[in-house]
Coordinates of C-alpha atoms and ligand atoms in Angstrom, one line a residue:
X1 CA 21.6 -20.5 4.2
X2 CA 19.1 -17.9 4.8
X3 CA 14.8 -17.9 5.0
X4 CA 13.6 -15.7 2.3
X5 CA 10.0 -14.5 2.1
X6 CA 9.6 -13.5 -1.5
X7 CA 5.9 -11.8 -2.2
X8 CA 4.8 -11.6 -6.1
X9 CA 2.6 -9.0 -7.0
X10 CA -0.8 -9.6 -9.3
X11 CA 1.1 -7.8 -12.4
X12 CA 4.3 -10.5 -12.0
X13 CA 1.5 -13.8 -12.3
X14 CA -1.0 -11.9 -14.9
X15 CA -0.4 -15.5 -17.3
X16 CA 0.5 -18.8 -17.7
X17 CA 3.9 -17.4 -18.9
X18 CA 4.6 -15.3 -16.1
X19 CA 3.9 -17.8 -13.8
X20 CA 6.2 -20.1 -14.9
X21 CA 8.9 -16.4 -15.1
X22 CA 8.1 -16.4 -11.6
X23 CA 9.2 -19.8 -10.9
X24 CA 11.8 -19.8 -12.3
X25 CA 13.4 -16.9 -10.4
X26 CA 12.0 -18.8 -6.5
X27 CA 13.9 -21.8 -8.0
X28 CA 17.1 -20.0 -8.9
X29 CA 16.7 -18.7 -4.8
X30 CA 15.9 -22.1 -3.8
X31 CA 19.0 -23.8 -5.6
X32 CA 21.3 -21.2 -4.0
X33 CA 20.5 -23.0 -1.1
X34 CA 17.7 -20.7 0.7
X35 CA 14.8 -21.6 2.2
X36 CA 12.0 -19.9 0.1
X37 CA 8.4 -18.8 1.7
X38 CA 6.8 -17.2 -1.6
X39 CA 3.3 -15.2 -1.0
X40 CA 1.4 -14.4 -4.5
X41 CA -1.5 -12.4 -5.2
X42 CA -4.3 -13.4 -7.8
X43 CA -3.6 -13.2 -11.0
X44 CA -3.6 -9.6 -12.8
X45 CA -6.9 -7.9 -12.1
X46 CA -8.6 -11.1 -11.3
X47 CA -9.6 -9.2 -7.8
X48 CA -11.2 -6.4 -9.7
X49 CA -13.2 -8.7 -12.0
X50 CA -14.4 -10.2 -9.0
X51 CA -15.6 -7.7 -6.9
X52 CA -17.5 -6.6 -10.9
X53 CA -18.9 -10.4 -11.1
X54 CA -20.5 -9.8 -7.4
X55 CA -21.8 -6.4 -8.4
X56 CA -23.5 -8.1 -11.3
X57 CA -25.3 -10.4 -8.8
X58 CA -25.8 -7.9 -6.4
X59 CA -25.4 -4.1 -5.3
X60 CA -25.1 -5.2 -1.8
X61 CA -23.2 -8.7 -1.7
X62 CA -23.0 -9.7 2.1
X63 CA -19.2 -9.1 3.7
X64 CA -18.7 -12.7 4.4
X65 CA -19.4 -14.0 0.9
X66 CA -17.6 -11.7 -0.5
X67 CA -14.1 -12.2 1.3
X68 CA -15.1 -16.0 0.7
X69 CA -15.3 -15.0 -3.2
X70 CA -12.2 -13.0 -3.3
X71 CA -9.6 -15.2 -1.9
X72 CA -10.6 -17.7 -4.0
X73 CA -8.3 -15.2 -6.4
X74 CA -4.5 -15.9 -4.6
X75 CA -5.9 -19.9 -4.2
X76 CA -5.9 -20.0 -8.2
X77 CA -2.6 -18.1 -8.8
X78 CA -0.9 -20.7 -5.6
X79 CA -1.8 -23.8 -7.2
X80 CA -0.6 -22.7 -10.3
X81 CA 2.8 -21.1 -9.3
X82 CA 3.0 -24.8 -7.4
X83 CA 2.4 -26.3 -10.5
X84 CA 5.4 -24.2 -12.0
X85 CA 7.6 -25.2 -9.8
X86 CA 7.0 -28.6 -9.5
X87 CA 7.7 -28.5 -13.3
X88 CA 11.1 -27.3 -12.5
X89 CA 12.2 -30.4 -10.9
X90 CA 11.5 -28.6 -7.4
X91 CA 8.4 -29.6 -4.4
X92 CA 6.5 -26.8 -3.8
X93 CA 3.8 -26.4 -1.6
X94 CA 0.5 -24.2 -1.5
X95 CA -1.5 -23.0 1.6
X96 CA -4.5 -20.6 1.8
X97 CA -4.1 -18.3 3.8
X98 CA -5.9 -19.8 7.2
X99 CA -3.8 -23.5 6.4
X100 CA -0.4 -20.8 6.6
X101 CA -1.6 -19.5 10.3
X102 CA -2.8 -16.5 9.4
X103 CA -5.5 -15.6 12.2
X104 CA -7.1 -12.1 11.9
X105 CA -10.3 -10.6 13.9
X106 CA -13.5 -11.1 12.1
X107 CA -14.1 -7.5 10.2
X108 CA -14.4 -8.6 6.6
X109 CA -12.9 -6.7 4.2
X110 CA -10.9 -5.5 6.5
X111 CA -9.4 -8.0 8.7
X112 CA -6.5 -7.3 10.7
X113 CA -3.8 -10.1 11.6
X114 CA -3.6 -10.8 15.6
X115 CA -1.2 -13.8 15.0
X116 CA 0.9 -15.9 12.7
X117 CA 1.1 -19.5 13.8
X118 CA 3.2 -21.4 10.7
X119 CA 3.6 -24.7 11.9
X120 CA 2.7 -26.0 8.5
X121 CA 5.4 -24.1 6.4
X122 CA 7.8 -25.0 8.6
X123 CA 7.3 -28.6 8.0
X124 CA 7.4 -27.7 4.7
X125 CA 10.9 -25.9 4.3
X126 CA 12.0 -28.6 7.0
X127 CA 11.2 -31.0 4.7
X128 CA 12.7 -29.3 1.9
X129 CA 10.0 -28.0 0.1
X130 CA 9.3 -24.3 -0.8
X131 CA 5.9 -22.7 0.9
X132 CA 3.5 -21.1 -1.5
X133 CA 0.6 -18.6 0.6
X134 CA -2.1 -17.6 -0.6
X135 CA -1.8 -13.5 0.0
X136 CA -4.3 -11.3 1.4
X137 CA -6.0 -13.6 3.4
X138 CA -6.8 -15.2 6.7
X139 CA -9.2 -16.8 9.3
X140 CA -11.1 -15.0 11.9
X141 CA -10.2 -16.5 15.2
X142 CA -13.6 -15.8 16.6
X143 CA -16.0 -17.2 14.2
X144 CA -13.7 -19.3 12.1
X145 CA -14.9 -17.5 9.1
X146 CA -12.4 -16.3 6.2
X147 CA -11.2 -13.0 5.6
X148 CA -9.6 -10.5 3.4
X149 CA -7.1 -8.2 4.9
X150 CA -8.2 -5.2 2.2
X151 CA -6.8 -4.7 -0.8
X152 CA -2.9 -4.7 -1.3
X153 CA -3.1 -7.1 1.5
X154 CA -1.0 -9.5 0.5
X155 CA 2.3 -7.2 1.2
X156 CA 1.4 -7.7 5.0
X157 CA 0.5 -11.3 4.5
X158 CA 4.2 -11.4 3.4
X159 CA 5.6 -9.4 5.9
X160 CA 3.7 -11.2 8.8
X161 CA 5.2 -14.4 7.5
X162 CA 8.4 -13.2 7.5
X163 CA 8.2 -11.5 11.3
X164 CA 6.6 -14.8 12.2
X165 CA 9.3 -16.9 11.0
X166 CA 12.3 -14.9 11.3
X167 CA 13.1 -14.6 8.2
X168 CA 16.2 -12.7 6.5
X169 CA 14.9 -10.4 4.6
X170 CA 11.4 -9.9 2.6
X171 CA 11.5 -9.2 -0.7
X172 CA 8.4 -7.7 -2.6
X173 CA 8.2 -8.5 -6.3
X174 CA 6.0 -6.1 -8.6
X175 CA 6.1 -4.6 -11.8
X176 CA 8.5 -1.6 -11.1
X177 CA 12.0 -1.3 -10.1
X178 CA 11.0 0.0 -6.3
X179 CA 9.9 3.2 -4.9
X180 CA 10.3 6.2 -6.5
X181 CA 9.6 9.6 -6.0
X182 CA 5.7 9.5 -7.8
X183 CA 3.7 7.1 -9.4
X184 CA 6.2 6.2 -12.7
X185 CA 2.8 6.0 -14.5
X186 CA 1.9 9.1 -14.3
X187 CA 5.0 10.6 -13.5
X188 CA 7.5 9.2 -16.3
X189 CA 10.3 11.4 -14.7
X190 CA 10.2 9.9 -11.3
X191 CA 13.4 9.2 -9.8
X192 CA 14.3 5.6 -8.4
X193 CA 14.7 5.7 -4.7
X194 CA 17.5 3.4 -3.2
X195 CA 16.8 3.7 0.6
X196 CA 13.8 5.1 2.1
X197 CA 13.4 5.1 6.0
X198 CA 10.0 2.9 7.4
X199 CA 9.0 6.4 8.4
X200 CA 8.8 8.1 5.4
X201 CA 7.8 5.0 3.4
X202 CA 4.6 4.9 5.8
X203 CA 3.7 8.2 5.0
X204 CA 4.2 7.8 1.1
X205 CA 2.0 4.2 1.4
X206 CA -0.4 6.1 3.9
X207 CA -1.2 8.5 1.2
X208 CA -1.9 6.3 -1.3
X209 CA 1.2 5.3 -3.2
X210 CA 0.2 1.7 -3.7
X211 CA 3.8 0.3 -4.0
X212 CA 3.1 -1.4 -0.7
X213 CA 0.5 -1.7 1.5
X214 CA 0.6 0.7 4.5
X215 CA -0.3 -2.0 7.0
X216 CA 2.8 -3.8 5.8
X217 CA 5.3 -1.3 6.3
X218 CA 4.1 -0.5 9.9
X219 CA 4.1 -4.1 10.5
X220 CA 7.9 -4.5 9.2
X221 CA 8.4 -1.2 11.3
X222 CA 7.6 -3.0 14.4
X223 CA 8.9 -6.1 14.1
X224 CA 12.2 -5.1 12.2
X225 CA 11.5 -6.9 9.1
X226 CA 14.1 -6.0 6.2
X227 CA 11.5 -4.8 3.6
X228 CA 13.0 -4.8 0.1
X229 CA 10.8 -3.5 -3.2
X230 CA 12.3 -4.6 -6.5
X231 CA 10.9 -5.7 -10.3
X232 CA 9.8 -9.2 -10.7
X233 CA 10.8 -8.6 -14.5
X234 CA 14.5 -7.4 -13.9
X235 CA 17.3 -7.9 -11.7
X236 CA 17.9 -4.4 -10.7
X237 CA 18.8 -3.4 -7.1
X238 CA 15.0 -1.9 -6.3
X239 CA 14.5 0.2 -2.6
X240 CA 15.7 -1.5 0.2
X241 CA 13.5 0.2 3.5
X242 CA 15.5 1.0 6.4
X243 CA 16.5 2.8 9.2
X244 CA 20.3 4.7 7.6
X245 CA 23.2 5.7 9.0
X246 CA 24.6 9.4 8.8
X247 CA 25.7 8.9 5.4
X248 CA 22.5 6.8 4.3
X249 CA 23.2 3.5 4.1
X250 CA 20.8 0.8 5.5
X251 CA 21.5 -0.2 9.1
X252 CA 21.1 -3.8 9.3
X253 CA 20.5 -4.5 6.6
X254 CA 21.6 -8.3 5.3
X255 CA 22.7 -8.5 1.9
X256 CA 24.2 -12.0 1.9
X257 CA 20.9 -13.3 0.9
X258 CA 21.3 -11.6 -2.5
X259 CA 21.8 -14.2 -5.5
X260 CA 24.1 -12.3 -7.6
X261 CA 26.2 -9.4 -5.3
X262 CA 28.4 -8.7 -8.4
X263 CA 25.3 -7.4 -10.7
X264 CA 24.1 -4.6 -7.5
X265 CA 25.1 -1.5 -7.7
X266 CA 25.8 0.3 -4.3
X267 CA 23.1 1.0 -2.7
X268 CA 23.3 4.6 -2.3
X269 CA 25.9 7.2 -3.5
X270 CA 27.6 8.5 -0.5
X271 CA 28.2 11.7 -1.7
X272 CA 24.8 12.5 -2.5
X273 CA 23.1 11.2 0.7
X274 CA 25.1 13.1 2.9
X275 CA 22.6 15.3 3.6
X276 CA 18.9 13.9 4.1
X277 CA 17.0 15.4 0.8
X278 CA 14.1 17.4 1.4
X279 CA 11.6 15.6 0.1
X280 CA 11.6 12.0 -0.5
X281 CA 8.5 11.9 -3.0
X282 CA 4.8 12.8 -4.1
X283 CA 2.1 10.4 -3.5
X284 CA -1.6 10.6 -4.7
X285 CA -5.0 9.3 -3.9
X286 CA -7.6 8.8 -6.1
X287 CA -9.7 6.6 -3.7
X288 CA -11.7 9.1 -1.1
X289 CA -14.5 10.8 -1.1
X290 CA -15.3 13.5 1.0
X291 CA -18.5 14.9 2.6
X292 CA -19.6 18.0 4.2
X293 CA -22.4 18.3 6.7
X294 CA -23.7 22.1 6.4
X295 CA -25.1 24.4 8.7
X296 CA -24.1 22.4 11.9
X297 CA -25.1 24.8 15.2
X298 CA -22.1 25.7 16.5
X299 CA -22.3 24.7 20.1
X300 CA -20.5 22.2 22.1
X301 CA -20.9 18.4 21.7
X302 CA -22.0 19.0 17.6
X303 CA -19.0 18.0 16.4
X304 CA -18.8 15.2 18.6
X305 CA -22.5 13.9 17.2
X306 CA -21.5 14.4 13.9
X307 CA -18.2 11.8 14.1
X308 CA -20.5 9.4 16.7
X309 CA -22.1 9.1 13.1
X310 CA -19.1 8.0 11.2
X311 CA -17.6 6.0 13.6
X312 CA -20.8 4.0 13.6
X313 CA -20.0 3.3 10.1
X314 CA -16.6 2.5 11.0
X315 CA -15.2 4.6 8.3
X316 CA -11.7 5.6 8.2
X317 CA -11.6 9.5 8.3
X318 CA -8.8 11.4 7.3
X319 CA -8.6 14.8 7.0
X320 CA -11.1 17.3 8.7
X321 CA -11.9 20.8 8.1
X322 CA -14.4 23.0 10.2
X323 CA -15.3 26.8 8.6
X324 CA -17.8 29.0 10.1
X325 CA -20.6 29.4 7.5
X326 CA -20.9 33.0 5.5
X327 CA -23.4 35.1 7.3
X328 CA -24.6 32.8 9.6
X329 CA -22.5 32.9 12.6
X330 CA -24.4 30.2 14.9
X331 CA -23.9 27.7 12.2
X332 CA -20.7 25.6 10.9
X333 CA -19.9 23.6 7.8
X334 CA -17.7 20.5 8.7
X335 CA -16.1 18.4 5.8
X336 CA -13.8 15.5 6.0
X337 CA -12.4 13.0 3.8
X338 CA -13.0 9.0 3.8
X339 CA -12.7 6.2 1.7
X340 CA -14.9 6.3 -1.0
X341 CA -15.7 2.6 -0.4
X342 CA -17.4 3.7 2.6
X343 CA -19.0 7.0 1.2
X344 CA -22.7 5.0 0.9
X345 CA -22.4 3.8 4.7
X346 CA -21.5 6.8 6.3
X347 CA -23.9 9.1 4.4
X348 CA -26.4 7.0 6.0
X349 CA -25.5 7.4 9.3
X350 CA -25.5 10.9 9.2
X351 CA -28.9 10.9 7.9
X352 CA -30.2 9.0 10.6
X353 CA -28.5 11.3 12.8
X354 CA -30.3 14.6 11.2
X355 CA -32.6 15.1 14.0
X356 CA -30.0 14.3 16.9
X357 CA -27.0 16.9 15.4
X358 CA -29.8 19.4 13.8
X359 CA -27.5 20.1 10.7
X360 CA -29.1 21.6 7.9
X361 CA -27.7 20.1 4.5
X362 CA -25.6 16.9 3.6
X363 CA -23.1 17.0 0.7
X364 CA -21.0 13.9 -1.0
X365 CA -18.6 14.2 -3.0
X366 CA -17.1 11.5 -4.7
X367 CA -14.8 13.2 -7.3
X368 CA -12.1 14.1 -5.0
X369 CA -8.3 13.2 -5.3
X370 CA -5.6 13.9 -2.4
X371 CA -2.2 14.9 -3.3
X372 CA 0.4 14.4 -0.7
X373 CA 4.1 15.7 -0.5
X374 CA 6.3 13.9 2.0
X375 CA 10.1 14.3 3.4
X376 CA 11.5 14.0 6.7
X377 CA 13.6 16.7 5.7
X378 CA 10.7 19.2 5.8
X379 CA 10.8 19.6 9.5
X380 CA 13.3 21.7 9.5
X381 CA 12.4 23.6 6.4
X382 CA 9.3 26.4 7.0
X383 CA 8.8 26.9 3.1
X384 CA 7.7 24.0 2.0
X385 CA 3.8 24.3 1.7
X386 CA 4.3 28.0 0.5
X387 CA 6.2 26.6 -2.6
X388 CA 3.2 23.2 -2.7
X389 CA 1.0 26.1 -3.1
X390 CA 2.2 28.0 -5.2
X391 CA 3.1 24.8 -7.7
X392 CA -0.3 24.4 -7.6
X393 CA -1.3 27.3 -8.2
X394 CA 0.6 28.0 -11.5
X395 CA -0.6 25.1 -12.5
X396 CA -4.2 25.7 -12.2
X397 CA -5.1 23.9 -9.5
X398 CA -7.2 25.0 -6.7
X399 CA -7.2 23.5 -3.8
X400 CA -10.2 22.1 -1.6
X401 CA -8.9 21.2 1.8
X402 CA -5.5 21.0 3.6
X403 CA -3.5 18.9 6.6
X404 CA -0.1 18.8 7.6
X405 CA 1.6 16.2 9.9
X406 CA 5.8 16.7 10.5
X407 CA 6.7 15.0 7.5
X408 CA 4.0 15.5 5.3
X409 CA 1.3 17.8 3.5
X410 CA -1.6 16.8 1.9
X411 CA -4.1 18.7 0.1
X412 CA -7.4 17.7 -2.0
X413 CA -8.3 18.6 -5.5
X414 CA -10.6 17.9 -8.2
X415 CA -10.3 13.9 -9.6
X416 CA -9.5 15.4 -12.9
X417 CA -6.7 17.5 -12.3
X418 CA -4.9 15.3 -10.0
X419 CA -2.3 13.7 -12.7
X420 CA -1.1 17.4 -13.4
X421 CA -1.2 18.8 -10.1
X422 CA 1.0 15.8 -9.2
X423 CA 3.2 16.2 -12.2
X424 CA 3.8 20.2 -11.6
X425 CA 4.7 19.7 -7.8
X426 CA 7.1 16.8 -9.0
X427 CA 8.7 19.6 -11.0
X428 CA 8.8 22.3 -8.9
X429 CA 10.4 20.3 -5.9
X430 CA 13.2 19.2 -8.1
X431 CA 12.1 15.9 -8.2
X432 CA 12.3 14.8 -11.8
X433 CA 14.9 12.7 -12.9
X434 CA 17.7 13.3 -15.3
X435 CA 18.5 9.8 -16.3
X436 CA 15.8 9.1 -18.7
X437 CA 11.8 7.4 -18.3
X438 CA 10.7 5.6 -15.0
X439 CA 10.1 1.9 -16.6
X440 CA 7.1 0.1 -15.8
X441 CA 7.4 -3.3 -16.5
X442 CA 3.7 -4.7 -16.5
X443 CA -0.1 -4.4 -15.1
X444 CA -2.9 -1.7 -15.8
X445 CA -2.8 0.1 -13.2
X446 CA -6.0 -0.8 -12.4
Ligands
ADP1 P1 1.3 -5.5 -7.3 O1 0.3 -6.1 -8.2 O2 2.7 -6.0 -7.5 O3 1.0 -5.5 -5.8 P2 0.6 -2.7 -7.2 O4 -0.2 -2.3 -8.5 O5 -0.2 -2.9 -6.0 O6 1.4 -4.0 -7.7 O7 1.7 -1.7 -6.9 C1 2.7 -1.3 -7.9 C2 2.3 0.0 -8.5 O8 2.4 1.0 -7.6 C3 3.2 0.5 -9.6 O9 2.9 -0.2 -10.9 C4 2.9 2.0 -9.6 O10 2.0 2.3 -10.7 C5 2.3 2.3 -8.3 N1 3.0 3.3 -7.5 C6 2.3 4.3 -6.8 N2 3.2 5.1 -6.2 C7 4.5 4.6 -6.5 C8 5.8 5.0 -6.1 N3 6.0 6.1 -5.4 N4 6.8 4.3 -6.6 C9 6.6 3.2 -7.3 N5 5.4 2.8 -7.7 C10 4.3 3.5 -7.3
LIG2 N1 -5.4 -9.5 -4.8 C1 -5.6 -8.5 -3.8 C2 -5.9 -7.1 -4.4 O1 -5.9 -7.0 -5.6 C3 -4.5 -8.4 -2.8 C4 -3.2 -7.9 -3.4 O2 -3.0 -7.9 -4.6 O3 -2.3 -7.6 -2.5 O4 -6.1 -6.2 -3.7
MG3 MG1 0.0 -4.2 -4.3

């Protein structure tokens, strides 16, 4: 018998039907003799439509009501998916998020998880039943209050979960069949991915490809959880992430947990993975904005005002780029990236920091998309942003800003071009796959 933490996606419990799909496949687990911890997001966009319905009432809805409005999402797709199973002839129980343990600090929105305490599912599998959590939530240990862990959050609520409990393996149900090397919605050539290391599956989910939740792989990262990505509407073999061997298979790496071993295919063909491939994939971004504050004097400790700013309104920043300003060579332009969510925040506090930094013009730009091309087998290959370029560059493309890490380049482009520009450097790396149209099963996309 093994502990299973299964997490289903918003795109697997859209409807009624699929709900009771999903239940099916946790009771098929749980009849095999497994204990079963299942972590579900809200129902299809249901998050989205929310955070509309607040905008409706107001521009400005307050952090804490918000995160108290948002989670009530996962508590109606729990109840529900309980419901299902009970239907099957099975107990199942649901928790929100704070009843499963899940203590976080107190930044709504944003809340990060400082401990797991699941006395209450373990009562529950002891007693037989399967544990249903409400994803993408918790309680702030300091003022008690509820909070949302950001969205795509409830990946790390299922990956906590399983670290806390020691579970086998956790398995992430969406609406594709794992990673692959783009987005297969806008990449319908995009080649399935067997094994991905944590590494370069933290760079892919850093830069945006929302397959999992960054948090979540860093989490599983550190407390060696067995993260494995399949289709919640097929029984293909999906991405297992994992540290390989030489020849890339997964280092331990349980597969006993798996309900049918005769359907899998191997997980990886040996003779291709002898060497590490180049790149493992192309991510994209469409959710930053970026800003440039012009004419900054270019002295010591103007920088440092400048990002004072910003951090005061605790945006996330990303890339930076400092360029000394045509024909004015006491002055500096410095732009960076952020989350467009915090655009309105942070343009603020640079304004009130005009008089302090003595910049002369403020820019936002909110039409911005980052493309990102990541590998661990980069590092030892010098030519890799030479060909990025010129992909791009054949294609169009012209490109705003640049960074580089060991495994990884990103660059920024407009919004509009950023489907192509990802499809051409999909191309040009080789990427695209022989075997026919990456299927997506379900969801908007949204
Ligand atoms: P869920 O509702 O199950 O959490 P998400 O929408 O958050 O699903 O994540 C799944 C989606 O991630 C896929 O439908 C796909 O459009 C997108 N995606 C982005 N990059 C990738 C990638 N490299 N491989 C697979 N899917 C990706
Ligand atoms: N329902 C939340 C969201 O849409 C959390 C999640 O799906 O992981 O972001
Ligand atoms: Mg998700």
């Amino acid at each position: 018998m093994s502990l299973v933490v299964q997490k289903y996606g918003g795109s697997s419990v859209a409807e009624a039907a699929s709900v009771k799909r999903v239940a099916r496949r946790i009771a098929q687990y749980r009849r095999a003799g497994h204990e079963v911890v299942v972590v579900v997001s809200a129902m299809g966009d249901t998050t989205d439509d929310l955070i509309d319905l607040a905008e409706r009432v107001t521009p400005t809805p307050p952090a804490r009501e918000l995160d108290m409005l948002l989670t009530a999402g996962e508590r109606i797709s729990m109840a529900l998916l309980a419901m299902a199973i009970s239907d099957l002839g099975l107990e199942a129980r649901s928790f929100t998020g704070s009843q499963a343990g899940v203590i976080t600090d107190s930044a709504h929105g944003r809340a990060r998880i400082i401990d797991v305490t699941p006395g209450r599912i373990r009562t529950a599998l002891d007693d037989g039943a399967i544990a249903i959590v409400a994803g993408f939530q918790g309680v702030s240990q300091t003022t008690k209050d509820i909070t949302t862990l950001g969205r795509g959050g409830s990946d790390t609520t299922a990956v906590a979960l399983a670290a806390a409990l020691d579970a086998d393996v956790c398995e992430i149900y969406t609406d594709v069949d794992g990673v692959f090397t783009a987005d297969p919605r806008i990449v319908p050539a995009a080649q399935h991915i067997p094994v991905i290391t944590p590494e370069e599956m933290l760079e892919m989910a850093a830069s945006g490809a929302k397959i999992l939740h960054a948090r979540c792989v860093e989490y599983a990262r550190r407390y060696s959880v067995p993260l494995h990505v399949r289709s919640s509407f097929s029984t293909n073999t999906g991405t297992i992430v994992a540290e390989v061997d030489r020849v890339g298979f997964p280092i331990s790496f349980n597969e006993m947990y798996l309900p049918s071993k005769s359907n899998q295919e191997p997980a990886m063909d040996t003779e291709a993975s002898l060497e590490a491939p180049l790149i493992s994939g192309v991510a994209h971004d469409r959710s930053q904005a970026k800003i440039t504050v012009a004419g900054v004097p270019d002295i010591p400790g103007k920088a440092a005002g400048v990002f004072q700013a910003v951090a005061k309104a605790e945006a996330n920043i990303d890339m930076i780029v400092q360029n000394v300003a045509v024909g004015q060579t006491t002055r500096t332009d410095i732009s960076f990236t952020l989350p467009a969510a915090d655009l309105a925040a942070t343009m603020a506090a640079l304004e009130a920091a005009r008089g302090e930094v003595g910049y002369s013009e403020l820019f936002a730009d909110n039409k911005i998309g980052k493309l990102s091309l990541v590998g661990a087998g980069m590092r030892s290959h010098p030519g890799v942003s030479a060909k990025l370029f010129s992909a791009l560059s054949e294609a169009g493309v012209n490109i705003e800003m640049i960074s580089t890490s060991e495994i990884r380049v990103s660059v920024v482009t407009r919004a509009d071009v950023l489907d192509d520009a990802v499809r051409a450097v999909h191309h040009a790396f080789d990427l695209d796959s022989t075997e026919g149209e990456a299927i997506v099963y379900g969801g908007t996309g949204r």
